[in-house]
Amino acid sequence: MRTDSVPTTPAGAAGHRAALVAGAALLLLGAAPACHAGIDHQEVVEYGLIAAEIGGALWEGGDSRLGRTFWRSIDASVAAGLVAQVMKVTFSRVRPRDSGPPPGNPNLWFQGHGNESFPSGEVTEVSSIITPFVLEYGHDHPGVYALELLPIYDAIGRMKQQAHWQTDVLAAYALGTGTAWLIHRSPNSPFILKVMPHAIYVGISKSF
């Protein structure tokens, strides 16, 4: 738990309520489009969460606990996504659906030619986006831990589609969560916010 927590005051309580609303919004934005598009369309969860973190960060700015958490979420998803892409190209593992007849061969590493199974980019992104909220608010509001259902749902779906091996999604979950944990622990975070204009730092909600 970071040390920049707000005290238990009426304003702090309002901030806590806002955090719960934000967590619920992230969950709904991730799940509702997936239901609309079909429960097997996990990429919609990823895109919904990316939209939610960017929208929340711009709306809140960096002056509040919630706003800083949104910006740390952006930091984590950008950093983890870049590392995941480098790993995909480096390990060039063949996806299950491209590795021969079922159950396939999980030992086809360094095959080049666009094979990018390890790790799962979607699970990396989803886990890195939700982890800052879990770390920041989970101790005070255990219901926030429900956000962990999103990367689990995404991982199961990706394996069901034969897009990734189990080790792909486990490594992705560890990468996304670990990156977010390191950024959450850093006293210098959020990083991307520091290069944003002052109007962005203040937040759209405070500009009107």
Short mmCIF file of C-alpha atoms in Angstrom, two decimals:
data_model
loop_
_atom_site.label_atom_id
_atom_site.label_comp_id
_atom_site.label_asym_id
_atom_site.label_seq_id
_atom_site.Cartn_x
_atom_site.Cartn_y
_atom_site.Cartn_z
CA MET A 1 0.00 0.00 0.00
CA ARG A 2 1.35 3.40 -0.96
CA THR A 3 1.80 6.14 1.58
CA ASP A 4 -0.18 8.78 -0.32
CA SER A 5 -3.54 7.48 0.95
CA VAL A 6 -6.09 10.08 1.91
CA PRO A 7 -7.25 10.28 5.56
CA THR A 8 -10.64 9.08 6.66
CA THR A 9 -12.56 12.35 6.36
CA PRO A 10 -15.73 13.26 4.50
CA ALA A 11 -13.59 14.24 1.52
CA GLY A 12 -11.59 11.04 1.88
CA ALA A 13 -14.79 9.02 2.06
CA ALA A 14 -15.96 10.66 -1.13
CA GLY A 15 -12.68 9.70 -2.74
CA HIS A 16 -13.16 6.12 -1.59
CA ARG A 17 -16.63 6.05 -3.09
CA ALA A 18 -15.24 7.45 -6.32
CA ALA A 19 -12.67 4.66 -6.35
CA LEU A 20 -15.37 2.04 -6.02
CA VAL A 21 -17.36 3.65 -8.82
CA ALA A 22 -14.22 3.69 -10.97
CA GLY A 23 -13.57 0.02 -10.26
CA ALA A 24 -17.14 -0.88 -11.13
CA ALA A 25 -16.92 1.20 -14.29
CA LEU A 26 -13.77 -0.61 -15.36
CA LEU A 27 -15.45 -3.93 -14.76
CA LEU A 28 -18.57 -2.96 -16.70
CA LEU A 29 -16.64 -1.41 -19.55
CA GLY A 30 -14.67 -4.60 -19.83
CA ALA A 31 -17.57 -7.02 -19.55
CA ALA A 32 -20.49 -5.27 -21.24
CA PRO A 33 -18.95 -4.93 -24.72
CA ALA A 34 -17.86 -8.56 -24.55
CA CYS A 35 -21.44 -9.63 -23.88
CA HIS A 36 -22.63 -7.50 -26.78
CA ALA A 37 -20.01 -8.86 -29.19
CA GLY A 38 -20.15 -12.43 -28.00
CA ILE A 39 -18.57 -13.88 -24.87
CA ASP A 40 -15.61 -15.27 -26.82
CA HIS A 41 -14.43 -11.84 -28.03
CA GLN A 42 -11.82 -11.12 -25.36
CA GLU A 43 -10.12 -8.34 -27.32
CA VAL A 44 -13.15 -6.13 -26.67
CA VAL A 45 -12.38 -6.40 -22.94
CA GLU A 46 -8.86 -5.13 -23.56
CA TYR A 47 -10.01 -2.21 -25.72
CA GLY A 48 -12.77 -1.31 -23.27
CA LEU A 49 -10.31 -1.15 -20.39
CA ILE A 50 -7.83 0.92 -22.39
CA ALA A 51 -10.60 3.40 -23.18
CA ALA A 52 -11.62 3.46 -19.51
CA GLU A 53 -8.12 4.12 -18.19
CA ILE A 54 -7.43 6.89 -20.70
CA GLY A 55 -10.82 8.50 -20.18
CA GLY A 56 -10.52 8.27 -16.39
CA ALA A 57 -7.00 9.70 -16.40
CA LEU A 58 -7.97 12.67 -18.56
CA TRP A 59 -11.09 13.32 -16.51
CA GLU A 60 -9.47 13.10 -13.08
CA GLY A 61 -6.01 14.52 -13.85
CA GLY A 62 -3.20 13.95 -11.38
CA ASP A 63 -4.29 15.94 -8.33
CA SER A 64 -6.33 13.16 -6.72
CA ARG A 65 -5.61 9.66 -5.47
CA LEU A 66 -7.97 8.23 -8.07
CA GLY A 67 -6.43 10.27 -10.87
CA ARG A 68 -2.90 9.18 -9.98
CA THR A 69 -4.09 5.58 -9.96
CA PHE A 70 -5.51 5.96 -13.46
CA TRP A 71 -2.19 7.42 -14.65
CA ARG A 72 -0.22 4.61 -13.02
CA SER A 73 -2.50 2.22 -14.86
CA ILE A 74 -1.52 3.91 -18.13
CA ASP A 75 2.17 3.72 -17.18
CA ALA A 76 1.86 0.02 -16.41
CA SER A 77 -0.07 -0.91 -19.54
CA VAL A 78 2.33 0.98 -21.83
CA ALA A 79 5.45 -0.45 -20.20
CA ALA A 80 4.14 -4.01 -19.96
CA GLY A 81 2.79 -3.88 -23.51
CA LEU A 82 6.17 -2.85 -24.89
CA VAL A 83 7.99 -5.60 -22.98
CA ALA A 84 5.42 -8.18 -24.10
CA GLN A 85 5.88 -7.20 -27.75
CA VAL A 86 9.67 -7.53 -27.50
CA MET A 87 9.25 -10.96 -25.88
CA LYS A 88 6.81 -12.06 -28.60
CA VAL A 89 9.30 -11.27 -31.35
CA THR A 90 12.25 -12.66 -29.40
CA PHE A 91 10.72 -16.02 -28.46
CA SER A 92 8.60 -16.35 -31.65
CA ARG A 93 6.60 -19.22 -30.24
CA VAL A 94 4.03 -20.93 -32.45
CA ARG A 95 0.40 -20.59 -31.37
CA PRO A 96 -1.53 -23.77 -30.50
CA ARG A 97 -3.80 -23.46 -33.55
CA ASP A 98 -0.73 -23.27 -35.83
CA SER A 99 1.32 -26.03 -34.22
CA GLY A 100 -0.19 -29.07 -35.90
CA PRO A 101 -3.16 -31.30 -35.15
CA PRO A 102 -4.54 -31.24 -31.58
CA PRO A 103 -3.18 -31.19 -28.97
CA GLY A 104 -0.37 -29.48 -30.89
CA ASN A 105 3.30 -29.03 -30.04
CA PRO A 106 4.09 -26.49 -27.27
CA ASN A 107 7.84 -26.77 -27.87
CA LEU A 108 8.01 -24.74 -31.10
CA TRP A 109 10.06 -21.75 -29.97
CA PHE A 110 12.19 -19.32 -32.02
CA GLN A 111 10.34 -20.13 -35.22
CA GLY A 112 10.24 -16.57 -36.59
CA HIS A 113 7.79 -15.74 -39.40
CA GLY A 114 5.33 -13.81 -37.23
CA ASN A 115 4.86 -16.46 -34.53
CA GLU A 116 4.06 -14.41 -31.42
CA SER A 117 2.33 -16.67 -28.92
CA PHE A 118 4.53 -15.94 -25.86
CA PRO A 119 3.37 -14.06 -23.86
CA SER A 120 -0.28 -13.14 -24.41
CA GLY A 121 -0.50 -9.44 -25.20
CA GLU A 122 -4.16 -9.22 -24.21
CA VAL A 123 -3.68 -10.78 -20.78
CA THR A 124 -0.61 -8.59 -20.22
CA GLU A 125 -2.62 -5.46 -20.95
CA VAL A 126 -5.69 -6.40 -18.92
CA SER A 127 -3.68 -7.43 -15.84
CA SER A 128 -1.48 -4.32 -15.99
CA ILE A 129 -4.52 -2.03 -16.24
CA ILE A 130 -6.45 -3.42 -13.28
CA THR A 131 -3.53 -4.09 -10.90
CA PRO A 132 -2.91 -0.45 -9.85
CA PHE A 133 -6.54 -0.21 -8.68
CA VAL A 134 -6.28 -3.48 -6.78
CA LEU A 135 -3.06 -2.39 -5.08
CA GLU A 136 -4.31 1.10 -4.26
CA TYR A 137 -7.84 0.31 -3.08
CA GLY A 138 -8.04 -3.42 -2.41
CA HIS A 139 -7.01 -3.14 1.23
CA ASP A 140 -9.69 -0.54 1.99
CA HIS A 141 -12.37 -1.96 -0.31
CA PRO A 142 -12.00 -5.75 -0.88
CA GLY A 143 -14.67 -5.65 -3.58
CA VAL A 144 -12.06 -4.11 -5.88
CA TYR A 145 -10.37 -7.53 -6.00
CA ALA A 146 -13.22 -8.58 -8.30
CA LEU A 147 -11.30 -6.83 -11.07
CA GLU A 148 -8.92 -9.80 -11.04
CA LEU A 149 -11.70 -11.77 -12.75
CA LEU A 150 -11.02 -9.85 -15.95
CA PRO A 151 -7.51 -11.18 -16.72
CA ILE A 152 -8.63 -14.65 -15.64
CA TYR A 153 -11.60 -14.48 -18.00
CA ASP A 154 -9.38 -13.19 -20.78
CA ALA A 155 -6.76 -15.91 -20.23
CA ILE A 156 -9.34 -18.70 -20.34
CA GLY A 157 -10.85 -17.27 -23.49
CA ARG A 158 -7.53 -16.95 -25.28
CA MET A 159 -6.68 -20.58 -24.53
CA LYS A 160 -10.15 -21.68 -25.60
CA GLN A 161 -9.58 -20.00 -28.95
CA GLN A 162 -6.27 -21.86 -29.30
CA ALA A 163 -4.50 -18.50 -29.50
CA HIS A 164 -2.18 -19.16 -26.55
CA TRP A 165 -0.72 -21.91 -24.45
CA GLN A 166 -1.28 -21.96 -20.70
CA THR A 167 2.31 -20.82 -20.09
CA ASP A 168 1.67 -17.85 -22.42
CA VAL A 169 -1.18 -16.51 -20.33
CA LEU A 170 0.51 -17.27 -16.99
CA ALA A 171 3.63 -15.40 -18.08
CA ALA A 172 1.47 -12.53 -19.33
CA TYR A 173 -0.40 -12.31 -16.03
CA ALA A 174 2.90 -12.22 -14.15
CA LEU A 175 4.34 -9.61 -16.52
CA GLY A 176 1.34 -7.29 -16.33
CA THR A 177 0.94 -7.63 -12.57
CA GLY A 178 4.66 -7.34 -11.85
CA THR A 179 5.10 -4.26 -14.02
CA ALA A 180 2.14 -2.55 -12.38
CA TRP A 181 3.47 -3.45 -8.91
CA LEU A 182 6.87 -1.90 -9.68
CA ILE A 183 5.27 1.29 -10.97
CA HIS A 184 2.89 1.43 -8.03
CA ARG A 185 5.83 1.14 -5.63
CA SER A 186 7.92 3.83 -7.34
CA PRO A 187 7.88 7.19 -5.55
CA ASN A 188 8.39 8.87 -8.94
CA SER A 189 5.26 7.51 -10.58
CA PRO A 190 3.09 8.28 -12.49
CA PHE A 191 5.67 8.90 -15.20
CA ILE A 192 3.69 9.73 -18.35
CA LEU A 193 1.67 12.35 -16.46
CA LYS A 194 4.86 14.36 -15.87
CA VAL A 195 5.21 15.17 -19.57
CA MET A 196 1.57 16.12 -20.00
CA PRO A 197 0.42 19.77 -20.26
CA HIS A 198 -0.83 21.45 -17.11
CA ALA A 199 -4.43 21.26 -18.33
CA ILE A 200 -4.16 17.48 -18.49
CA TYR A 201 -2.59 17.35 -15.03
CA VAL A 202 -5.48 19.33 -13.56
CA GLY A 203 -8.05 17.11 -15.28
CA ILE A 204 -11.06 17.81 -17.47
CA SER A 205 -13.45 17.53 -14.52
CA LYS A 206 -11.77 20.49 -12.80
CA SER A 207 -11.58 22.62 -15.92
CA PHE A 208 -15.32 23.32 -15.98
#
